[in-house]
Amino acid sequence: MSASTCSLCAFAKSSIGRKLIVALTGLALVLFLAGHLSGNLLIFAGRDAFNEYAHFLHTFLHGMGVWIARIGLLACFALHLVFTVLLTKENKAARTAYAREATVQAPKSSLIMIWSGLTILAFVVYHILHFTIRIDSELAELGKNDPWEMVILGFQDSIVVLFYIIAMTLLCSHLSHGVASIFQTLGLRTKKTASAIKFVSQAYAIIIYVGFLSIPIAIKLFGYGCDK
Amino acid sequence: MPLLNLNLKVWRQDNADSEGRIESYEAKEIPTSASFLEMIDIVNDRLIKDNKEPIHFDHDCREGICGMCSMTINGVPHSKEQGITTCQLHMRKFSDGETIWIEPFRANAFPVVKDLVTDRSSFDRIIQAGGYISARTGSAPDAHATPVPKADADAAFDAAACIGCGACVAACKNASAMLFVSAKASHLNHLPQGQVEKDSRTLAMVRQMDEEGFGNCTNQFECEAVCPKEISAEHIAKLNRDYLAATARETVS
Ligand code: HEM
Ligand code: FES
């Protein structure tokens, strides 16, 4: 075994190095979610504001901007996925179970990270087929000219809305542990800042949860945008 | 003196290679003044009188400083009482008729030797990898020869309180040794005497930790919650920081 001839390779193989990759990619995704939410909430500013925003995204840097963002996000997502699956497998293999298991204080959200993560994965695949690639031909047609109307129509189906609710609930759970985790993994958490970090993490998770869900709920339950 | 009648569910395992099992024992008339280890001593005396194999367990100082008394009590290393080792646990914390589960510290890096006895020499190898300073031998230097800022002295002292018992690993869902390793690294990395070898120490200790087959930290802080010396997970954050800095410096140089 060649001990680290390359210190970066050793880093990517070490437990702490891989955790840092998970934290940095997680941070990038967390920042993306904040931006994505702010943009999406323009749906409540009306058809024109939202469509203008969608148009801006697709023409930014002569249409390159959206692709740069997509490739960057895909890379972060893939790295996050590969390393978390790898770490989780190792963690499961590192010990056998107690006949009587007990948890002292770890919150439930921290125990189900892999499951909340995999739900997010399933959701993201569906979400991209739904609103980005648009496998539904009716939505595909609208997507080109009137994204606002596409969203309103896209959330008419109760099953779709239900799936969004489930996925956002697990995303909220993932973030409530994940955001605080970033600080610890990057070495920024101390005894003094611990409670503030916990607060920020939970507040962020709740804002993301309420913010994203407000859209399908407003449309499906309160008929937002449905009166022509 | 009040006496307790307890049901014990104890992990019995003949050796490292055999399969273990939970066995039930009745622990009758245990004085509440007994320590947890004394309770097992009483049960063992009776087992020996009946010509049965006593329950094997590790212990040494029986005053909370050596870290030998490794066992998991009702799923929690050193029991759910905070800031104590098993030897400091008293039977008055239990009630009459209670069932108590007693198991060894579980981690693949801590193989079971027999019953509750585990082999924790993986910790020793981590210390050998970097948990020391290279210093001139000879007479001890004057205590004030190297000034240490108060904050650093306090942080180093808190980290140095680690007795290497392994409860952090046993409590961790991933059998991660991060609290132990970070305490040992932090102790020296905080002090002027530890600066020369700071980077090589950090890299070597983490590398050895990974090689021993401990899991990865998922920031759940179960370790901190069970540590008999109440060592803070703050040291883990420092280890992450020191590791990143050491890697960066190694890459550049
Ligand atoms: C929008 C998508 C996602 C975001 C914003 C996100 C965010 C995060 C963050 C911030 C962390 C904490 C990093 C750290 O340990 O410091 C994390 C950890 C983790 N994520 Fe994600 N994640 C996402 C998707 C996924 C997916 C698709 C999976 C699929 C398996 C996943 C699985 C995990 C796991 C297992 C952890 C480790 C938890 C731990 O170490 O405690 N995540 N995530
Ligand atoms: S026997 Fe020494 S700490 Fe318990």
Short mmCIF file of C-alpha atoms and ligand atoms in Angstrom, two decimals:
data_model
loop_
_atom_site.label_atom_id
_atom_site.label_comp_id
_atom_site.label_asym_id
_atom_site.label_seq_id
_atom_site.Cartn_x
_atom_site.Cartn_y
_atom_site.Cartn_z
CA MET A 1 0.00 0.00 0.00
CA SER A 2 1.54 3.27 -1.02
CA ALA A 3 1.02 5.67 1.85
CA SER A 4 0.01 9.07 0.63
CA THR A 5 2.06 9.77 -2.44
CA CYS A 6 -0.69 12.22 -3.24
CA SER A 7 -2.01 14.08 -0.24
CA LEU A 8 -5.29 14.97 -1.95
CA CYS A 9 -5.97 11.29 -2.76
CA ALA A 10 -5.31 10.46 0.88
CA PHE A 11 -7.71 13.24 1.81
CA ALA A 12 -10.51 11.86 -0.40
CA LYS A 13 -9.97 8.41 1.09
CA SER A 14 -9.93 9.55 4.72
CA SER A 15 -13.03 9.67 6.86
CA ILE A 16 -12.69 13.39 7.58
CA GLY A 17 -11.85 14.25 3.98
CA ARG A 18 -14.93 12.52 2.67
CA LYS A 19 -17.07 14.14 5.33
CA LEU A 20 -15.75 17.50 4.21
CA ILE A 21 -16.75 16.72 0.62
CA VAL A 22 -20.25 15.82 1.84
CA ALA A 23 -20.43 19.05 3.83
CA LEU A 24 -19.22 21.30 1.00
CA THR A 25 -21.52 19.75 -1.60
CA GLY A 26 -24.34 19.87 0.98
CA LEU A 27 -23.59 23.56 1.53
CA ALA A 28 -23.76 24.24 -2.21
CA LEU A 29 -27.13 22.48 -2.39
CA VAL A 30 -28.36 24.39 0.65
CA LEU A 31 -27.46 27.71 -1.00
CA PHE A 32 -29.11 26.58 -4.23
CA LEU A 33 -32.34 25.75 -2.36
CA ALA A 34 -32.46 29.25 -0.90
CA GLY A 35 -32.10 30.76 -4.37
CA HIS A 36 -34.56 28.33 -5.92
CA LEU A 37 -37.15 29.16 -3.27
CA SER A 38 -36.79 32.93 -3.66
CA GLY A 39 -37.32 32.57 -7.40
CA ASN A 40 -40.26 30.22 -7.07
CA LEU A 41 -42.10 32.50 -4.66
CA LEU A 42 -42.42 34.96 -7.55
CA ILE A 43 -45.34 32.74 -8.57
CA PHE A 44 -47.34 34.80 -6.07
CA ALA A 45 -46.26 38.01 -7.76
CA GLY A 46 -48.37 36.99 -10.73
CA ARG A 47 -48.05 35.50 -14.18
CA ASP A 48 -45.90 38.23 -15.71
CA ALA A 49 -43.35 38.51 -12.91
CA PHE A 50 -42.87 34.75 -12.80
CA ASN A 51 -42.61 34.31 -16.55
CA GLU A 52 -40.16 37.17 -16.77
CA TYR A 53 -38.02 35.47 -14.12
CA ALA A 54 -38.17 32.15 -16.03
CA HIS A 55 -37.22 33.95 -19.21
CA PHE A 56 -34.29 35.61 -17.45
CA LEU A 57 -32.99 32.23 -16.21
CA HIS A 58 -33.08 30.79 -19.69
CA THR A 59 -31.43 33.71 -21.43
CA PHE A 60 -28.87 34.63 -18.78
CA LEU A 61 -25.36 34.60 -20.35
CA HIS A 62 -26.93 33.83 -23.74
CA GLY A 63 -28.56 30.70 -22.32
CA MET A 64 -25.26 29.45 -20.88
CA GLY A 65 -26.08 30.46 -17.30
CA VAL A 66 -28.72 27.85 -16.74
CA TRP A 67 -26.44 25.13 -18.07
CA ILE A 68 -23.52 26.20 -15.92
CA ALA A 69 -25.84 26.01 -12.91
CA ARG A 70 -27.23 22.64 -13.97
CA ILE A 71 -23.82 21.07 -14.45
CA GLY A 72 -22.53 22.47 -11.17
CA LEU A 73 -25.57 21.24 -9.29
CA LEU A 74 -25.44 17.83 -10.90
CA ALA A 75 -21.78 17.48 -9.93
CA CYS A 76 -22.51 18.48 -6.32
CA PHE A 77 -25.51 16.18 -6.16
CA ALA A 78 -23.58 13.23 -7.58
CA LEU A 79 -20.59 13.74 -5.26
CA HIS A 80 -22.90 14.15 -2.27
CA LEU A 81 -24.76 10.98 -3.18
CA VAL A 82 -21.69 8.83 -3.86
CA PHE A 83 -19.88 9.84 -0.70
CA THR A 84 -22.88 9.66 1.62
CA VAL A 85 -23.76 6.18 0.37
CA LEU A 86 -20.14 5.12 0.80
CA LEU A 87 -19.90 6.57 4.32
CA THR A 88 -23.25 5.11 5.37
CA LYS A 89 -22.23 1.64 4.19
CA GLU A 90 -18.97 1.84 6.12
CA ASN A 91 -20.78 3.10 9.18
CA LYS A 92 -23.23 0.21 9.13
CA ALA A 93 -20.34 -2.22 8.73
CA ALA A 94 -18.33 -0.73 11.60
CA ARG A 95 -20.28 -2.40 14.38
CA THR A 96 -22.83 -5.05 15.25
CA ALA A 97 -26.08 -4.16 16.91
CA TYR A 98 -26.68 -4.24 20.65
CA ALA A 99 -29.31 -6.69 21.84
CA ARG A 100 -30.81 -3.68 23.53
CA GLU A 101 -30.23 -0.51 21.52
CA ALA A 102 -30.61 2.90 23.10
CA THR A 103 -30.26 6.44 21.82
CA VAL A 104 -29.32 9.07 24.37
CA GLN A 105 -30.04 12.32 22.56
CA ALA A 106 -29.48 12.06 18.79
CA PRO A 107 -32.59 13.47 17.07
CA LYS A 108 -34.57 11.19 14.78
CA SER A 109 -33.70 13.33 11.75
CA SER A 110 -30.01 12.54 12.23
CA LEU A 111 -30.72 8.81 12.32
CA ILE A 112 -32.58 8.69 9.02
CA MET A 113 -30.27 10.86 6.87
CA ILE A 114 -29.77 8.15 4.26
CA TRP A 115 -33.53 7.54 3.95
CA SER A 116 -34.46 11.21 3.81
CA GLY A 117 -31.63 11.64 1.29
CA LEU A 118 -32.82 8.81 -0.94
CA THR A 119 -36.35 10.20 -0.86
CA ILE A 120 -34.93 13.53 -2.01
CA LEU A 121 -33.15 11.68 -4.82
CA ALA A 122 -36.41 10.05 -5.96
CA PHE A 123 -38.13 13.41 -5.71
CA VAL A 124 -35.48 15.26 -7.70
CA VAL A 125 -35.69 12.71 -10.52
CA TYR A 126 -39.48 13.08 -10.60
CA HIS A 127 -39.34 16.86 -10.24
CA ILE A 128 -37.00 17.20 -13.23
CA LEU A 129 -39.21 14.94 -15.39
CA HIS A 130 -42.23 16.92 -14.22
CA PHE A 131 -41.13 20.54 -14.69
CA THR A 132 -37.76 20.57 -16.48
CA ILE A 133 -37.91 17.82 -19.11
CA ARG A 134 -41.75 17.85 -18.95
CA ILE A 135 -42.76 14.36 -19.99
CA ASP A 136 -46.38 15.52 -19.96
CA SER A 137 -46.99 16.99 -23.42
CA GLU A 138 -49.53 19.52 -22.18
CA LEU A 139 -47.04 20.85 -19.62
CA ALA A 140 -44.29 20.77 -22.24
CA GLU A 141 -46.32 23.01 -24.52
CA LEU A 142 -47.07 25.49 -21.72
CA GLY A 143 -43.50 25.39 -20.44
CA LYS A 144 -42.26 27.12 -23.55
CA ASN A 145 -44.64 30.06 -23.49
CA ASP A 146 -46.24 30.28 -20.07
CA PRO A 147 -44.28 28.61 -17.23
CA TRP A 148 -46.65 30.21 -14.69
CA GLU A 149 -49.62 28.37 -16.17
CA MET A 150 -47.53 25.19 -16.35
CA VAL A 151 -46.97 25.28 -12.58
CA ILE A 152 -50.66 25.93 -11.87
CA LEU A 153 -51.65 23.02 -14.10
CA GLY A 154 -48.85 20.82 -12.78
CA PHE A 155 -50.27 21.00 -9.26
CA GLN A 156 -53.88 20.06 -10.10
CA ASP A 157 -53.28 16.37 -9.39
CA SER A 158 -53.72 15.37 -5.70
CA ILE A 159 -51.25 12.50 -6.00
CA VAL A 160 -48.57 14.86 -7.30
CA VAL A 161 -49.25 17.31 -4.47
CA LEU A 162 -49.14 14.49 -1.92
CA PHE A 163 -45.77 13.33 -3.22
CA TYR A 164 -44.45 16.89 -3.01
CA ILE A 165 -45.63 17.09 0.61
CA ILE A 166 -43.93 13.82 1.57
CA ALA A 167 -40.70 14.76 -0.17
CA MET A 168 -40.59 18.25 1.38
CA THR A 169 -41.22 16.78 4.84
CA LEU A 170 -38.19 14.53 4.46
CA LEU A 171 -36.15 17.37 2.95
CA CYS A 172 -37.00 19.44 6.03
CA SER A 173 -35.84 16.57 8.24
CA HIS A 174 -32.62 16.19 6.19
CA LEU A 175 -31.86 19.88 6.47
CA SER A 176 -32.61 20.23 10.17
CA HIS A 177 -29.66 17.93 10.88
CA GLY A 178 -27.68 18.67 7.72
CA VAL A 179 -27.31 22.43 8.02
CA ALA A 180 -26.04 22.23 11.61
CA SER A 181 -23.78 19.38 10.52
CA ILE A 182 -22.04 21.63 7.97
CA PHE A 183 -20.73 23.85 10.76
CA GLN A 184 -19.39 20.94 12.79
CA THR A 185 -17.78 19.21 9.81
CA LEU A 186 -16.11 22.42 8.65
CA GLY A 187 -14.85 22.91 12.20
CA LEU A 188 -16.85 26.07 12.86
CA ARG A 189 -18.97 24.85 15.77
CA THR A 190 -17.98 25.58 19.37
CA LYS A 191 -19.75 25.16 22.71
CA LYS A 192 -20.67 28.83 22.60
CA THR A 193 -22.15 28.78 19.10
CA ALA A 194 -23.79 25.35 19.35
CA SER A 195 -27.28 26.53 20.26
CA ALA A 196 -27.26 29.36 17.69
CA ILE A 197 -26.22 26.87 14.99
CA LYS A 198 -29.01 24.50 15.98
CA PHE A 199 -31.48 27.38 15.77
CA VAL A 200 -30.25 28.52 12.34
CA SER A 201 -30.43 24.96 11.06
CA GLN A 202 -33.99 24.39 12.21
CA ALA A 203 -35.14 27.82 11.10
CA TYR A 204 -33.67 27.26 7.63
CA ALA A 205 -35.33 23.83 7.38
CA ILE A 206 -38.71 25.27 8.34
CA ILE A 207 -38.45 28.21 5.94
CA ILE A 208 -37.61 25.82 3.09
CA TYR A 209 -40.49 23.54 4.11
CA VAL A 210 -43.16 26.20 4.43
CA GLY A 211 -41.87 28.16 1.45
CA PHE A 212 -41.82 25.34 -1.08
CA LEU A 213 -45.06 23.77 0.11
CA SER A 214 -46.93 27.07 0.04
CA ILE A 215 -47.03 26.81 -3.76
CA PRO A 216 -48.76 23.44 -4.33
CA ILE A 217 -50.98 24.04 -1.28
CA ALA A 218 -52.08 27.48 -2.49
CA ILE A 219 -52.87 26.04 -5.91
CA LYS A 220 -54.48 22.74 -4.96
CA LEU A 221 -56.21 23.65 -1.70
CA PHE A 222 -56.97 27.33 -2.19
CA GLY A 223 -57.32 27.39 -5.96
CA TYR A 224 -54.63 30.02 -6.49
CA GLY A 225 -54.38 30.90 -10.19
CA CYS A 226 -57.20 28.56 -11.12
CA ASP A 227 -59.86 31.18 -11.85
CA LYS A 228 -59.30 32.17 -15.42
CA MET B 1 -30.13 -1.64 54.29
CA PRO B 2 -32.55 -2.01 51.37
CA LEU B 3 -31.88 -4.97 49.11
CA LEU B 4 -32.70 -5.32 45.41
CA ASN B 5 -33.76 -8.33 43.40
CA LEU B 6 -32.77 -7.84 39.78
CA ASN B 7 -32.96 -9.69 36.49
CA LEU B 8 -29.77 -9.52 34.51
CA LYS B 9 -29.53 -10.13 30.78
CA VAL B 10 -25.82 -10.60 30.20
CA TRP B 11 -23.84 -11.10 27.00
CA ARG B 12 -21.81 -14.32 27.27
CA GLN B 13 -19.21 -15.18 24.66
CA ASP B 14 -16.52 -17.82 25.11
CA ASN B 15 -13.87 -16.22 22.93
CA ALA B 16 -13.33 -13.87 20.01
CA ASP B 17 -14.32 -16.49 17.44
CA SER B 18 -17.39 -17.98 19.05
CA GLU B 19 -20.91 -16.65 18.75
CA GLY B 20 -22.19 -14.83 21.76
CA ARG B 21 -25.62 -14.98 23.37
CA ILE B 22 -27.65 -13.20 26.00
CA GLU B 23 -28.14 -15.20 29.20
CA SER B 24 -30.45 -14.42 32.09
CA TYR B 25 -29.39 -14.32 35.72
CA GLU B 26 -31.25 -13.52 38.88
CA ALA B 27 -29.31 -11.16 41.09
CA LYS B 28 -30.99 -11.55 44.47
CA GLU B 29 -30.53 -9.40 47.56
CA ILE B 30 -28.12 -6.85 46.13
CA PRO B 31 -27.39 -4.03 48.62
CA THR B 32 -28.17 -0.57 47.23
CA SER B 33 -24.80 0.59 48.54
CA ALA B 34 -22.95 -1.77 46.20
CA SER B 35 -21.34 -0.39 43.07
CA PHE B 36 -22.33 -1.90 39.75
CA LEU B 37 -19.10 -3.88 39.57
CA GLU B 38 -19.60 -5.11 43.13
CA MET B 39 -23.04 -6.30 42.08
CA ILE B 40 -21.39 -8.41 39.36
CA ASP B 41 -18.81 -9.58 41.92
CA ILE B 42 -21.67 -10.84 44.13
CA VAL B 43 -23.31 -12.62 41.19
CA ASN B 44 -19.95 -14.12 40.21
CA ASP B 45 -19.27 -15.41 43.75
CA ARG B 46 -22.54 -17.29 43.57
CA LEU B 47 -21.79 -18.61 40.05
CA ILE B 48 -18.42 -19.88 41.24
CA LYS B 49 -20.03 -21.58 44.26
CA ASP B 50 -22.39 -23.32 41.82
CA ASN B 51 -19.40 -24.42 39.75
CA LYS B 52 -20.34 -22.16 36.87
CA GLU B 53 -18.21 -19.86 34.75
CA PRO B 54 -18.25 -16.34 36.25
CA ILE B 55 -19.05 -13.34 34.05
CA HIS B 56 -15.78 -11.93 32.76
CA PHE B 57 -15.41 -8.15 32.81
CA ASP B 58 -12.61 -5.59 32.77
CA HIS B 59 -11.84 -3.37 35.74
CA ASP B 60 -8.85 -1.91 37.50
CA CYS B 61 -8.95 1.28 39.56
CA ARG B 62 -12.64 1.20 40.44
CA GLU B 63 -12.54 4.96 40.97
CA GLY B 64 -13.18 6.34 37.52
CA ILE B 65 -9.65 7.07 36.35
CA CYS B 66 -8.33 4.06 34.45
CA GLY B 67 -11.11 3.59 31.93
CA MET B 68 -11.08 -0.20 32.06
CA CYS B 69 -14.64 -0.91 33.21
CA SER B 70 -16.13 -1.05 29.75
CA MET B 71 -19.68 -2.27 29.55
CA THR B 72 -22.94 -1.14 28.08
CA ILE B 73 -25.82 -0.97 30.52
CA ASN B 74 -29.32 -0.93 29.03
CA GLY B 75 -27.84 0.11 25.69
CA VAL B 76 -25.77 3.00 27.07
CA PRO B 77 -22.02 2.75 27.78
CA HIS B 78 -21.37 3.27 31.53
CA SER B 79 -25.17 3.54 31.96
CA LYS B 80 -27.44 6.52 31.39
CA GLU B 81 -26.04 8.36 34.41
CA GLN B 82 -23.96 11.28 33.18
CA GLY B 83 -20.27 11.87 33.74
CA ILE B 84 -19.41 8.58 35.45
CA THR B 85 -17.79 5.27 34.62
CA THR B 86 -19.43 1.92 35.37
CA CYS B 87 -17.31 1.49 38.50
CA GLN B 88 -18.74 4.78 39.84
CA LEU B 89 -22.31 3.68 39.28
CA HIS B 90 -24.26 2.71 42.37
CA MET B 91 -27.00 0.13 42.64
CA ARG B 92 -29.26 2.70 44.36
CA LYS B 93 -29.84 4.05 40.84
CA PHE B 94 -31.83 0.90 40.08
CA SER B 95 -35.15 -0.24 41.46
CA ASP B 96 -36.30 -3.57 42.82
CA GLY B 97 -37.42 -6.04 40.17
CA GLU B 98 -35.71 -4.17 37.32
CA THR B 99 -34.28 -5.97 34.29
CA ILE B 100 -30.78 -4.79 33.37
CA TRP B 101 -29.13 -5.52 30.02
CA ILE B 102 -25.35 -5.78 30.21
CA GLU B 103 -23.34 -6.03 27.00
CA PRO B 104 -19.75 -5.41 25.91
CA PHE B 105 -18.75 -2.21 24.09
CA ARG B 106 -19.70 -2.94 20.50
CA ALA B 107 -17.43 -1.94 17.64
CA ASN B 108 -15.62 -4.07 15.12
CA ALA B 109 -12.43 -2.24 16.09
CA PHE B 110 -12.99 -3.51 19.67
CA PRO B 111 -13.24 -7.29 19.25
CA VAL B 112 -14.73 -9.19 22.19
CA VAL B 113 -12.14 -11.23 24.07
CA LYS B 114 -14.58 -12.93 26.41
CA ASP B 115 -18.02 -11.97 27.73
CA LEU B 116 -17.79 -8.24 28.51
CA VAL B 117 -14.06 -7.97 27.94
CA THR B 118 -13.03 -6.22 24.72
CA ASP B 119 -9.66 -5.64 23.11
CA ARG B 120 -9.19 -1.91 22.77
CA SER B 121 -5.58 -1.92 21.60
CA SER B 122 -6.71 -0.11 18.45
CA PHE B 123 -6.71 2.99 20.68
CA ASP B 124 -3.10 2.29 21.69
CA ARG B 125 -2.08 2.08 18.04
CA ILE B 126 -3.71 5.46 17.36
CA ILE B 127 -1.68 6.97 20.21
CA GLN B 128 1.47 5.30 18.86
CA ALA B 129 0.77 6.89 15.48
CA GLY B 130 0.92 10.45 16.79
CA GLY B 131 -0.46 10.97 20.27
CA TYR B 132 2.88 12.07 21.73
CA ILE B 133 5.48 14.83 21.51
CA SER B 134 9.12 14.14 20.75
CA ALA B 135 11.06 15.84 23.51
CA ARG B 136 14.55 15.82 24.86
CA THR B 137 14.76 13.39 27.75
CA GLY B 138 16.51 14.29 30.97
CA SER B 139 15.43 16.32 33.94
CA ALA B 140 12.00 17.90 33.76
CA PRO B 141 12.03 21.52 32.53
CA ASP B 142 10.85 24.26 34.89
CA ALA B 143 7.08 24.48 34.88
CA HIS B 144 7.16 28.10 33.71
CA ALA B 145 9.87 27.64 31.07
CA THR B 146 7.29 27.60 28.26
CA PRO B 147 4.42 30.04 28.83
CA VAL B 148 1.00 28.67 27.85
CA PRO B 149 -1.94 31.07 27.37
CA LYS B 150 -4.70 30.36 29.90
CA ALA B 151 -7.35 29.59 27.30
CA ASP B 152 -5.10 27.03 25.60
CA ALA B 153 -4.09 25.49 28.90
CA ASP B 154 -7.75 25.07 29.85
CA ALA B 155 -8.73 23.57 26.49
CA ALA B 156 -5.76 21.20 26.53
CA PHE B 157 -6.57 20.19 30.07
CA ASP B 158 -10.21 19.47 29.23
CA ALA B 159 -9.10 17.28 26.33
CA ALA B 160 -6.47 15.56 28.45
CA ALA B 161 -9.19 14.40 30.85
CA CYS B 162 -9.94 11.58 28.36
CA ILE B 163 -9.26 8.23 30.02
CA GLY B 164 -9.47 6.30 26.74
CA CYS B 165 -12.30 4.08 27.97
CA GLY B 166 -13.94 3.77 24.54
CA ALA B 167 -17.47 4.72 25.60
CA CYS B 168 -17.59 7.27 22.76
CA VAL B 169 -17.04 4.50 20.22
CA ALA B 170 -19.50 2.19 21.95
CA ALA B 171 -22.23 4.85 22.01
CA CYS B 172 -21.72 5.94 18.42
CA LYS B 173 -24.18 4.53 15.89
CA ASN B 174 -21.21 4.25 13.51
CA ALA B 175 -18.59 3.10 16.03
CA SER B 176 -16.61 6.24 15.22
CA ALA B 177 -13.56 7.05 17.34
CA MET B 178 -13.64 10.78 16.58
CA LEU B 179 -14.18 11.96 20.16
CA PHE B 180 -11.24 9.92 21.47
CA VAL B 181 -8.92 10.85 18.61
CA SER B 182 -9.92 14.50 18.70
CA ALA B 183 -9.38 14.71 22.46
CA LYS B 184 -5.94 13.16 22.21
CA ALA B 185 -4.94 15.33 19.25
CA SER B 186 -6.51 18.48 20.71
CA HIS B 187 -4.67 18.01 24.00
CA LEU B 188 -1.29 18.33 22.24
CA ASN B 189 -2.35 20.56 19.33
CA HIS B 190 -3.42 23.24 21.83
CA LEU B 191 -0.03 23.42 23.55
CA PRO B 192 3.21 25.09 22.39
CA GLN B 193 5.05 21.81 22.92
CA GLY B 194 2.73 20.12 20.44
CA GLN B 195 3.10 22.62 17.58
CA VAL B 196 6.19 21.15 15.88
CA GLU B 197 4.48 17.87 15.09
CA LYS B 198 0.94 19.24 14.83
CA ASP B 199 0.34 18.45 11.16
CA SER B 200 2.06 15.09 11.06
CA ARG B 201 0.30 14.08 14.29
CA THR B 202 -3.13 15.03 12.98
CA LEU B 203 -2.67 13.23 9.67
CA ALA B 204 -1.12 10.12 11.24
CA MET B 205 -3.72 9.73 13.99
CA VAL B 206 -6.63 10.10 11.56
CA ARG B 207 -5.00 7.66 9.13
CA GLN B 208 -4.54 5.09 11.90
CA MET B 209 -8.12 5.63 13.10
CA ASP B 210 -9.40 4.87 9.59
CA GLU B 211 -7.18 1.81 9.26
CA GLU B 212 -8.50 0.34 12.48
CA GLY B 213 -11.99 0.15 10.98
CA PHE B 214 -13.83 2.71 13.06
CA GLY B 215 -16.86 4.30 11.37
CA ASN B 216 -17.27 7.91 10.29
CA CYS B 217 -18.69 10.69 12.43
CA THR B 218 -22.24 11.79 11.62
CA ASN B 219 -22.37 14.63 14.15
CA GLN B 220 -25.00 13.06 16.39
CA PHE B 221 -22.99 13.72 19.56
CA GLU B 222 -23.94 10.49 21.30
CA CYS B 223 -20.24 10.29 22.22
CA GLU B 224 -20.32 13.59 24.07
CA ALA B 225 -23.49 12.56 25.91
CA VAL B 226 -21.98 9.37 27.35
CA CYS B 227 -18.38 10.48 27.93
CA PRO B 228 -17.59 9.88 31.62
CA LYS B 229 -15.21 12.85 31.47
CA GLU B 230 -17.76 15.01 29.61
CA ILE B 231 -15.35 15.84 26.81
CA SER B 232 -16.91 18.24 24.32
CA ALA B 233 -17.53 17.51 20.64
CA GLU B 234 -15.90 20.91 20.16
CA HIS B 235 -12.65 18.94 19.96
CA ILE B 236 -14.03 17.04 16.96
CA ALA B 237 -14.64 20.35 15.20
CA LYS B 238 -11.04 21.30 15.97
CA LEU B 239 -9.77 17.99 14.62
CA ASN B 240 -11.72 18.57 11.38
CA ARG B 241 -10.16 22.04 11.15
CA ASP B 242 -6.63 20.84 11.95
CA TYR B 243 -6.99 18.00 9.46
CA LEU B 244 -8.07 20.33 6.68
CA ALA B 245 -5.22 22.74 7.44
CA ALA B 246 -2.67 19.92 7.63
CA THR B 247 -3.82 18.52 4.29
CA ALA B 248 -3.68 21.97 2.71
CA ARG B 249 -0.13 22.58 3.99
CA GLU B 250 1.00 19.12 2.91
CA THR B 251 -0.45 19.65 -0.57
CA VAL B 252 1.24 23.01 -1.01
CA SER B 253 4.65 21.93 0.27
C1 HEM C 1 -31.26 19.03 -2.17
C2 HEM C 1 -30.62 17.99 -1.83
C3 HEM C 1 -29.77 17.80 -0.60
C4 HEM C 1 -29.33 18.72 0.32
C5 HEM C 1 -29.59 20.21 0.35
C6 HEM C 1 -28.55 18.00 1.28
C7 HEM C 1 -27.90 18.57 2.36
C8 HEM C 1 -27.08 17.90 3.22
C9 HEM C 1 -26.25 18.50 4.21
C10 HEM C 1 -26.12 19.99 4.44
C11 HEM C 1 -25.62 17.51 4.89
C12 HEM C 1 -24.66 17.66 6.06
C13 HEM C 1 -23.23 17.53 5.64
C14 HEM C 1 -22.31 17.29 6.80
O1 HEM C 1 -22.19 16.16 7.25
O2 HEM C 1 -21.70 18.25 7.29
C15 HEM C 1 -26.05 16.28 4.33
C16 HEM C 1 -25.64 15.05 4.77
C17 HEM C 1 -26.07 13.86 4.24
N1 HEM C 1 -26.87 13.70 3.12
FE1 HEM C 1 -27.69 15.17 2.05
N2 HEM C 1 -28.53 16.66 0.96
C18 HEM C 1 -29.25 16.51 -0.19
C19 HEM C 1 -29.47 15.35 -0.88
C20 HEM C 1 -29.08 14.09 -0.43
C21 HEM C 1 -29.30 12.87 -1.15
C22 HEM C 1 -29.95 12.73 -2.52
C23 HEM C 1 -28.84 11.87 -0.39
C24 HEM C 1 -28.91 10.45 -0.83
C25 HEM C 1 -28.43 9.45 -0.28
C26 HEM C 1 -28.31 12.46 0.84
C27 HEM C 1 -27.78 11.77 1.91
C28 HEM C 1 -27.09 12.35 2.95
C29 HEM C 1 -26.45 11.61 4.01
C30 HEM C 1 -26.46 10.10 4.21
C31 HEM C 1 -25.78 12.55 4.80
C32 HEM C 1 -24.86 12.26 5.96
C33 HEM C 1 -25.46 12.59 7.22
C34 HEM C 1 -24.50 12.68 8.32
O3 HEM C 1 -23.26 12.64 8.13
O4 HEM C 1 -25.01 12.80 9.40
N3 HEM C 1 -28.47 13.82 0.78
N4 HEM C 1 -26.93 16.53 3.31
S1 FES C 2 -12.37 0.55 36.81
FE1 FES C 2 -11.07 2.23 36.40
S2 FES C 2 -12.45 3.63 35.52
FE2 FES C 2 -13.76 2.04 36.14
#
